[in-house]
């Protein structure tokens, strides 16, 4: 996901969650919550905070003073899980001085490993999968009696639609709103279908209400989240889209319609979304983006590989030609739309020719931004069962380095092209480098920094871009 702030799978930071407005603890207990991985996990941590604050917990950003430490984890790659295991070692010291401290592992690593995690990590008291957060109060009570507590049951219905998340972001401007859970695609390299279960779409009324509440609370941007937002389809009866009649489909709400409903909340509320899937992205989604100014002109469209042979082995469900047709549709309907992607280097059986097809596709598309990885074999995935992880590590690294270098050129090409333009920016806060400068993003999701003047977070300003780096536009308000 394009937001590099929190994405563990994108080598990002780990985010310590502390409620913007810390509340007094009703049960005198404090929760320290760390979130790893993608934005979906971040949004889930806000649900966890909401459930526990109802139980009287308050949050703290200091692990030493916590009564309960929760790590909401990612399982997308080996290193994501290794980081959690390392972090557990840090907590060993705290637990030694505070034996009543409870430690819980939540999220995808918990779901992937289940009770094995309790056997391997004696420090861990509670293990909870992404669909079992409602059971947290009960599991905590269980663990407080000294028993190990676990719930990793995946659900076909759970969307937490009735739970208002407690916002844990740092800027109070941009909020994540999950619109669906799980994934029905079985990309051969991916663990998500095993850790997040079958796909289910959330009631659009509860999504619109959450966005409305966010706007009234001062947020000026929402990012609609799903593993594959293009297959969002709410039919009311929880019926699977495969068995819906045409009439039921006609009465259902699809992603394009949902985006329109959210865009109509207020023209000052920007709408972003992630993640799209090339095989399901339709023109009507792109047309709704073009019609509403407050739906941002930015699409994250993971390609993974430029070789149709490799795409077939990845079970991605589209070919190089189909993908390029989707890119052409975006460029035709929204000229200047920001496009980002994900790529995997060194997938099973990838030849130098296949790699060159990824390079040539990147040259053809020229992405604004990309998240680029080496293939990391994951247990129990289709690829692990069917294919040999036969591309040597040194070749994977060489190919990844070539792709990273090429993407840097393309990112620079796009930011340089914006010099001299005036672009509308939503202010998110101070720039990382100086408190004299403010930062925000434009509709294409480019980061823009400019002198702070008397402007404030959450305001929209027009910025004349005067210079650029490969990742940032620099300018002044006009
Ligand atoms: S679409 Fe593919 S890569 Fe994305 S979450 Fe689903 S299975 Fe994983």
Coordinates of C-alpha atoms and ligand atoms in Angstrom, one line a residue:
X1 CA 0.0 0.0 0.0
X2 CA 1.2 3.2 -1.0
X3 CA 1.5 4.6 2.5
X4 CA 5.0 3.7 3.4
X5 CA 4.6 4.9 7.0
X6 CA 3.3 1.7 8.5
X7 CA 3.9 -1.1 6.1
X8 CA 6.0 -3.8 7.6
X9 CA 5.8 -5.8 4.4
X10 CA 7.3 -2.7 2.9
X11 CA 10.1 -2.6 5.4
X12 CA 8.3 0.2 7.1
X13 CA 8.3 1.3 10.8
X14 CA 6.5 -0.5 13.5
X15 CA 3.8 1.8 14.9
X16 CA 3.2 2.2 18.6
X17 CA -0.4 3.0 19.0
X18 CA -1.5 5.6 21.5
X19 CA -4.9 7.1 21.4
X20 CA -4.8 10.8 20.3
X21 CA -7.0 11.6 23.3
X22 CA -5.9 9.3 26.1
X23 CA -8.7 8.5 28.4
X24 CA -8.5 7.6 32.1
X25 CA -8.6 3.9 32.6
X26 CA -11.8 2.6 34.2
X27 CA -10.3 -0.7 35.3
X28 CA -6.9 0.9 36.1
X29 CA -5.2 -1.2 33.4
X30 CA -3.1 0.1 30.5
X31 CA -2.7 -1.4 27.0
X32 CA 0.5 -1.0 25.0
X33 CA -0.4 -1.8 21.3
X34 CA 2.1 -2.2 18.5
X35 CA 0.9 -2.6 14.9
X36 CA 3.0 -4.3 12.3
X37 CA 2.2 -4.7 8.6
X38 CA -0.3 -3.2 6.3
X39 CA -3.0 -0.6 6.7
X40 CA -5.6 -3.3 7.2
X41 CA -3.7 -4.3 10.4
X42 CA -3.6 -0.7 11.4
X43 CA -7.3 -0.4 11.0
X44 CA -7.8 -3.6 13.0
X45 CA -5.7 -2.2 15.8
X46 CA -8.2 0.7 16.0
X47 CA -11.0 -1.9 16.4
X48 CA -8.9 -3.7 19.1
X49 CA -8.4 -0.4 21.0
X50 CA -12.2 0.3 20.8
X51 CA -13.1 -3.2 22.2
X52 CA -10.6 -2.8 25.1
X53 CA -11.4 0.8 25.9
X54 CA -15.0 -0.4 26.3
X55 CA -13.6 -2.9 28.8
X56 CA -12.1 0.1 30.7
X57 CA -8.5 -0.1 29.4
X58 CA -6.6 3.0 28.5
X59 CA -3.6 3.0 26.1
X60 CA 0.0 3.9 26.9
X61 CA 3.0 4.4 24.5
X62 CA 5.3 3.2 27.2
X63 CA 5.6 -0.6 27.4
X64 CA 7.2 -0.4 30.9
X65 CA 3.9 0.9 32.4
X66 CA 1.6 -1.5 30.5
X67 CA -0.5 -4.3 32.1
X68 CA -1.2 -5.7 28.7
X69 CA 1.1 -5.7 25.6
X70 CA -0.4 -6.6 22.3
X71 CA 1.5 -7.0 19.0
X72 CA -0.7 -6.9 15.9
X73 CA 1.4 -8.8 13.5
X74 CA 2.1 -9.5 9.8
X75 CA 3.1 -12.8 8.2
X76 CA 3.6 -11.7 4.6
X77 CA 7.4 -12.4 4.7
X78 CA 9.9 -14.2 7.0
X79 CA 11.5 -11.0 8.2
X80 CA 8.1 -9.6 9.3
X81 CA 7.7 -12.6 11.7
X82 CA 11.4 -12.5 12.8
X83 CA 10.9 -8.9 13.9
X84 CA 8.1 -9.9 16.2
X85 CA 10.2 -12.7 17.7
X86 CA 13.1 -10.2 18.3
X87 CA 10.7 -7.8 19.9
X88 CA 9.4 -10.5 22.2
X89 CA 12.9 -10.7 23.6
X90 CA 12.7 -7.0 24.6
X91 CA 9.5 -7.8 26.6
X92 CA 11.2 -10.7 28.4
X93 CA 13.1 -8.1 30.5
X94 CA 9.9 -6.2 31.4
X95 CA 8.0 -9.4 32.2
X96 CA 10.8 -10.6 34.5
X97 CA 10.2 -7.5 36.7
X98 CA 6.4 -7.6 36.3
X99 CA 5.2 -11.3 36.1
X100 CA 1.5 -10.3 36.0
X101 CA 2.1 -8.5 32.7
X102 CA 0.1 -10.2 29.9
X103 CA 1.6 -10.4 26.4
X104 CA -0.6 -11.1 23.3
X105 CA 0.1 -11.8 19.7
X106 CA -2.7 -10.8 17.3
X107 CA -3.1 -10.7 13.5
X108 CA -1.7 -12.7 10.6
X109 CA 1.3 -14.3 12.4
X110 CA -1.1 -15.5 15.2
X111 CA -3.5 -16.9 12.6
X112 CA -0.7 -18.6 10.6
X113 CA 1.1 -20.3 13.6
X114 CA -1.9 -20.7 16.0
X115 CA -1.0 -22.8 19.1
X116 CA 2.5 -23.4 17.7
X117 CA 3.2 -19.8 18.8
X118 CA 2.3 -20.6 22.4
X119 CA 4.7 -23.7 22.3
X120 CA 7.5 -21.8 20.6
X121 CA 7.2 -18.5 22.6
X122 CA 6.7 -19.2 26.3
X123 CA 6.4 -15.5 26.9
X124 CA 3.2 -15.3 25.0
X125 CA -0.1 -15.6 27.0
X126 CA -2.7 -14.8 24.4
X127 CA -2.9 -15.6 20.6
X128 CA -5.8 -14.1 18.6
X129 CA -6.6 -14.2 14.9
X130 CA -7.9 -11.3 12.8
X131 CA -11.6 -12.5 13.1
X132 CA -11.7 -13.1 16.8
X133 CA -11.1 -9.7 18.4
X134 CA -14.6 -9.6 19.9
X135 CA -13.4 -12.5 22.2
X136 CA -10.5 -10.4 23.6
X137 CA -12.2 -9.6 26.9
X138 CA -12.9 -13.3 27.6
X139 CA -9.4 -14.3 26.5
X140 CA -7.8 -11.7 28.8
X141 CA -9.8 -12.9 31.8
X142 CA -8.7 -16.5 30.9
X143 CA -5.0 -15.4 30.8
X144 CA -5.3 -13.5 34.1
X145 CA -6.1 -16.9 35.7
X146 CA -2.7 -18.1 34.4
X147 CA -4.0 -20.2 31.5
X148 CA -2.8 -19.6 27.9
X149 CA -5.6 -18.2 25.8
X150 CA -6.2 -18.7 22.1
X151 CA -8.9 -18.0 19.5
X152 CA -7.9 -18.3 15.8
X153 CA -11.3 -19.2 14.3
X154 CA -11.8 -17.5 11.0
X155 CA -15.3 -16.2 10.1
X156 CA -17.3 -15.9 6.9
X157 CA -19.4 -13.0 8.3
X158 CA -17.3 -11.0 10.7
X159 CA -16.7 -7.3 9.4
X160 CA -16.7 -5.5 12.8
X161 CA -19.2 -3.2 11.1
X162 CA -20.9 -2.2 14.4
X163 CA -17.6 -1.3 16.2
X164 CA -16.6 2.3 15.9
X165 CA -12.8 2.3 15.7
X166 CA -10.7 4.4 18.1
X167 CA -8.5 6.5 15.9
X168 CA -4.8 5.8 16.6
X169 CA -3.3 7.8 13.7
X170 CA -0.9 10.6 14.6
X171 CA -2.3 13.4 12.4
X172 CA -6.0 13.5 12.9
X173 CA -6.4 14.3 9.1
X174 CA -6.4 10.9 7.3
X175 CA -8.3 7.9 8.6
X176 CA -8.4 4.2 7.4
X177 CA -11.8 2.6 6.9
X178 CA -12.0 -1.1 6.1
X179 CA -14.7 -2.0 3.7
X180 CA -14.2 -5.7 3.5
X181 CA -12.2 -8.6 5.0
X182 CA -10.4 -11.6 3.7
X183 CA -9.5 -12.6 0.1
X184 CA -10.8 -15.2 -2.3
X185 CA -7.9 -14.9 -4.7
X186 CA -5.3 -17.6 -4.2
X187 CA -2.2 -15.9 -5.5
X188 CA 0.3 -18.8 -5.1
X189 CA 2.9 -16.8 -3.1
X190 CA 0.4 -15.2 -0.6
X191 CA -0.5 -16.2 2.9
X192 CA -3.4 -13.7 3.3
X193 CA -6.2 -16.1 2.3
X194 CA -5.0 -18.4 5.0
X195 CA -4.5 -15.7 7.7
X196 CA -7.6 -13.6 6.9
X197 CA -10.0 -16.1 5.5
X198 CA -12.8 -15.8 2.9
X199 CA -13.8 -12.5 1.4
X200 CA -16.8 -10.7 2.8
X201 CA -18.0 -7.1 2.2
X202 CA -19.2 -4.8 4.9
X203 CA -22.6 -3.1 5.0
X204 CA -22.2 0.2 2.9
X205 CA -24.4 2.1 5.4
X206 CA -22.0 1.3 8.2
X207 CA -19.0 2.4 6.0
X208 CA -20.7 5.7 5.0
X209 CA -21.5 6.3 8.7
X210 CA -17.9 5.7 9.8
X211 CA -16.7 8.1 7.1
X212 CA -19.3 10.7 8.1
X213 CA -18.3 10.4 11.7
X214 CA -14.6 10.8 10.7
X215 CA -15.4 14.0 8.7
X216 CA -17.4 15.4 11.7
X217 CA -14.4 14.6 13.9
X218 CA -12.2 16.8 11.7
X219 CA -10.7 14.2 9.3
X220 CA -10.5 15.4 5.8
X221 CA -9.4 12.1 4.1
X222 CA -10.5 8.5 4.3
X223 CA -8.7 5.5 2.7
X224 CA -11.1 2.6 1.9
X225 CA -9.3 -0.6 2.6
X226 CA -9.6 -4.2 1.3
X227 CA -7.3 -6.9 0.1
X228 CA -9.0 -6.5 -3.3
X229 CA -11.4 -3.5 -3.2
X230 CA -12.6 -4.2 -6.8
X231 CA -14.4 -7.3 -5.7
X232 CA -16.4 -5.4 -3.0
X233 CA -20.1 -6.4 -3.4
X234 CA -22.6 -6.1 -0.7
X235 CA -25.9 -7.9 -1.3
X236 CA -27.4 -7.5 2.2
X237 CA -28.0 -11.2 2.8
X238 CA -24.3 -12.0 3.2
X239 CA -24.8 -14.2 0.1
X240 CA -21.6 -15.0 -1.8
X241 CA -21.5 -13.1 -5.1
X242 CA -21.0 -16.4 -7.0
X243 CA -24.6 -17.4 -6.1
X244 CA -26.3 -14.1 -6.5
X245 CA -29.0 -13.9 -9.2
X246 CA -28.7 -11.0 -11.7
X247 CA -31.5 -9.2 -9.9
X248 CA -29.8 -9.6 -6.5
X249 CA -26.6 -8.3 -8.2
X250 CA -28.5 -5.4 -9.6
X251 CA -29.7 -4.6 -6.1
X252 CA -26.3 -5.0 -4.6
X253 CA -23.7 -2.3 -3.9
X254 CA -20.5 -2.6 -5.8
X255 CA -17.2 -0.7 -5.3
X256 CA -17.9 2.1 -7.8
X257 CA -21.3 2.7 -6.2
X258 CA -19.8 2.6 -2.7
X259 CA -17.1 5.2 -3.7
X260 CA -19.8 7.5 -5.0
X261 CA -21.8 7.2 -1.7
X262 CA -18.6 8.2 0.3
X263 CA -17.7 11.0 -2.2
X264 CA -21.1 12.5 -1.7
X265 CA -20.6 12.9 2.1
X266 CA -18.8 16.2 1.6
X267 CA -16.6 17.7 -1.2
X268 CA -14.0 18.5 1.4
X269 CA -13.6 14.8 2.3
X270 CA -11.0 13.2 0.1
X271 CA -11.4 9.6 -0.8
X272 CA -8.5 7.1 -1.4
X273 CA -8.6 3.4 -1.6
X274 CA -6.4 0.3 -1.6
X275 CA -5.7 -2.3 -2.9
X276 CA -7.0 -2.8 -6.4
X277 CA -6.7 -6.0 -8.4
X278 CA -6.0 -5.8 -12.2
X279 CA -8.3 -8.8 -13.0
X280 CA -11.3 -7.2 -11.3
X281 CA -10.8 -3.4 -11.8
X282 CA -13.6 -2.2 -14.1
X283 CA -14.0 1.0 -16.1
X284 CA -16.9 2.2 -14.0
X285 CA -14.5 2.4 -11.0
X286 CA -12.2 4.7 -13.0
X287 CA -15.2 6.7 -14.3
X288 CA -16.5 7.4 -10.8
X289 CA -13.0 8.6 -9.8
X290 CA -13.0 10.9 -12.9
X291 CA -16.4 12.3 -12.0
X292 CA -15.8 13.3 -8.3
X293 CA -13.0 15.8 -7.7
X294 CA -12.7 14.6 -4.1
X295 CA -11.9 11.0 -5.1
X296 CA -8.1 11.1 -5.4
X297 CA -6.5 10.4 -8.8
X298 CA -4.3 7.7 -7.6
X299 CA -4.5 3.9 -8.1
X300 CA -2.3 1.2 -6.5
X301 CA -2.4 -1.6 -9.0
X302 CA 0.0 -4.4 -8.1
X303 CA 1.5 -6.1 -11.2
X304 CA 4.0 -8.4 -9.4
X305 CA 5.6 -9.5 -12.7
X306 CA 5.7 -8.4 -16.4
X307 CA 5.9 -12.0 -17.6
X308 CA 2.6 -13.7 -18.4
X309 CA 4.3 -17.1 -17.8
X310 CA 5.2 -16.0 -14.2
X311 CA 1.8 -14.4 -13.7
X312 CA 0.2 -17.7 -14.5
X313 CA 2.4 -19.5 -12.0
X314 CA 1.5 -16.8 -9.4
X315 CA -2.1 -17.5 -10.2
X316 CA -2.8 -13.8 -10.6
X317 CA -5.6 -14.3 -13.0
X318 CA -4.4 -11.9 -15.7
X319 CA -1.8 -11.6 -18.4
X320 CA 0.7 -8.9 -19.2
X321 CA -1.6 -7.7 -22.1
X322 CA -4.7 -7.6 -19.8
X323 CA -2.7 -5.6 -17.2
X324 CA -1.5 -3.1 -19.8
X325 CA -5.0 -2.7 -21.1
X326 CA -6.1 -1.7 -17.5
X327 CA -3.3 0.9 -17.4
X328 CA -4.4 2.2 -20.8
X329 CA -8.0 2.6 -19.5
X330 CA -6.7 4.6 -16.5
X331 CA -4.6 6.9 -18.7
X332 CA -7.5 7.3 -21.1
X333 CA -10.2 8.1 -18.5
X334 CA -7.9 10.0 -16.0
X335 CA -4.9 11.5 -17.8
X336 CA -2.2 12.3 -15.2
X337 CA -3.5 9.8 -12.7
X338 CA -0.9 8.7 -10.2
X339 CA -0.2 4.9 -10.5
X340 CA 1.8 2.8 -8.1
X341 CA 2.5 -0.9 -8.0
X342 CA 4.0 -4.0 -6.2
X343 CA 6.6 -6.2 -7.9
X344 CA 8.2 -9.5 -6.8
X345 CA 11.7 -10.5 -8.1
X346 CA 13.0 -14.0 -8.3
X347 CA 9.7 -15.9 -8.2
X348 CA 10.0 -19.7 -8.8
X349 CA 11.2 -20.4 -12.3
X350 CA 11.7 -16.8 -13.2
X351 CA 14.3 -16.6 -16.0
X352 CA 16.4 -13.6 -17.1
X353 CA 13.9 -13.1 -20.0
X354 CA 11.0 -13.0 -17.5
X355 CA 12.8 -10.5 -15.5
X356 CA 13.4 -8.4 -18.6
X357 CA 9.7 -8.5 -19.3
X358 CA 9.1 -6.9 -15.9
X359 CA 11.7 -4.2 -16.7
X360 CA 10.1 -3.5 -20.1
X361 CA 6.6 -3.3 -18.6
X362 CA 7.9 -0.8 -16.0
X363 CA 9.5 1.2 -18.8
X364 CA 6.1 1.1 -20.6
X365 CA 4.0 2.2 -17.6
X366 CA 6.5 4.4 -15.8
X367 CA 5.0 4.1 -12.3
X368 CA 5.0 7.1 -9.9
X369 CA 6.0 4.7 -7.1
X370 CA 6.4 1.0 -6.4
X371 CA 6.9 -1.4 -3.5
X372 CA 9.5 -3.9 -4.7
X373 CA 10.4 -7.2 -3.1
X374 CA 12.3 -10.4 -3.5
X375 CA 10.2 -13.6 -3.5
X376 CA 10.1 -15.1 0.1
X377 CA 8.6 -18.6 0.2
X378 CA 5.8 -18.9 2.7
X379 CA 4.7 -22.2 4.3
X380 CA 1.5 -23.9 3.0
X381 CA 1.1 -21.5 0.1
X382 CA 0.3 -22.9 -3.4
X383 CA 3.8 -21.9 -4.6
X384 CA 5.5 -23.7 -1.6
X385 CA 3.5 -26.9 -2.4
X386 CA 3.9 -26.8 -6.2
X387 CA 7.1 -25.0 -7.1
X388 CA 10.8 -25.0 -6.1
X389 CA 12.2 -21.8 -4.8
X390 CA 14.9 -22.2 -7.4
X391 CA 16.2 -18.6 -8.1
X392 CA 19.4 -18.1 -6.1
X393 CA 19.4 -15.4 -3.5
X394 CA 22.2 -13.5 -5.2
X395 CA 20.1 -13.4 -8.5
X396 CA 17.0 -12.3 -6.6
X397 CA 19.0 -9.4 -5.1
X398 CA 20.6 -8.4 -8.4
X399 CA 17.2 -8.3 -10.2
X400 CA 15.6 -6.4 -7.3
X401 CA 18.4 -3.9 -7.4
X402 CA 17.8 -3.3 -11.1
X403 CA 14.1 -2.8 -10.6
X404 CA 14.7 -0.4 -7.6
X405 CA 17.2 1.6 -9.7
X406 CA 14.8 1.8 -12.6
X407 CA 11.9 2.9 -10.4
X408 CA 14.0 5.6 -8.9
X409 CA 14.5 7.1 -12.4
X410 CA 10.7 6.9 -13.1
X411 CA 9.8 8.5 -9.7
X412 CA 12.2 11.3 -10.5
X413 CA 10.8 11.7 -14.0
X414 CA 7.2 12.1 -12.5
X415 CA 8.2 14.5 -9.7
X416 CA 10.4 16.6 -12.1
X417 CA 7.4 16.8 -14.5
X418 CA 5.3 18.5 -11.8
X419 CA 7.8 21.4 -11.3
X420 CA 6.0 24.6 -12.4
X421 CA 2.6 23.2 -11.7
X422 CA 0.1 24.4 -9.1
X423 CA -1.3 21.4 -7.1
X424 CA -4.0 21.2 -4.4
X425 CA -2.5 19.8 -1.2
X426 CA -4.2 18.5 2.0
X427 CA -1.9 19.5 4.9
X428 CA -1.1 16.5 7.2
X429 CA 1.5 18.1 9.5
X430 CA 5.1 19.3 9.8
X431 CA 7.6 17.9 7.3
X432 CA 10.0 15.3 8.8
X433 CA 13.0 17.5 8.2
X434 CA 11.9 20.9 9.6
X435 CA 9.1 22.4 11.8
X436 CA 9.4 25.5 9.5
X437 CA 7.9 23.4 6.7
X438 CA 4.5 21.7 6.4
X439 CA 3.8 18.5 4.4
X440 CA 0.8 17.1 2.7
X441 CA -0.1 15.1 -0.4
X442 CA -1.8 16.0 -3.6
X443 CA -4.5 14.0 -5.4
X444 CA -1.9 11.9 -7.1
X445 CA -0.5 11.0 -3.7
X446 CA 2.8 12.9 -4.2
X447 CA 4.3 14.3 -0.9
X448 CA 4.5 18.1 -1.1
X449 CA 6.5 20.3 1.4
X450 CA 6.3 24.1 1.7
X451 CA 6.9 26.9 4.2
X452 CA 4.4 26.7 7.0
X453 CA 3.1 30.3 6.9
X454 CA -0.1 30.4 9.1
X455 CA -1.5 27.3 7.6
X456 CA -2.8 24.4 9.7
X457 CA -3.2 20.6 9.5
X458 CA -6.4 19.6 7.8
X459 CA -6.5 22.7 5.5
X460 CA -6.3 22.5 1.7
X461 CA -3.8 24.9 0.0
X462 CA -2.6 25.4 -3.6
X463 CA 1.1 25.0 -3.9
X464 CA 3.3 26.1 -6.8
X465 CA 5.9 23.4 -7.2
X466 CA 9.4 25.0 -7.6
X467 CA 11.7 21.9 -7.3
X468 CA 11.6 18.2 -6.6
X469 CA 13.5 15.1 -5.4
X470 CA 12.6 11.5 -6.5
X471 CA 10.0 11.3 -3.7
X472 CA 9.0 14.8 -2.8
X473 CA 7.7 18.0 -4.4
X474 CA 8.9 21.3 -2.9
X475 CA 7.1 24.6 -3.4
X476 CA 5.2 27.6 -1.9
X477 CA 1.6 28.3 -1.3
X478 CA 0.0 30.6 -4.0
Ligands
LIG1 S1 -5.1 -10.6 -4.0 FE1 -3.5 -12.1 -4.0 S2 -1.7 -11.0 -3.1 FE2 -3.5 -9.8 -2.6 S3 -4.2 -10.5 -0.6 FE3 -5.3 -11.7 -2.1 S4 -4.1 -13.6 -2.4 FE4 -2.8 -12.1 -1.4

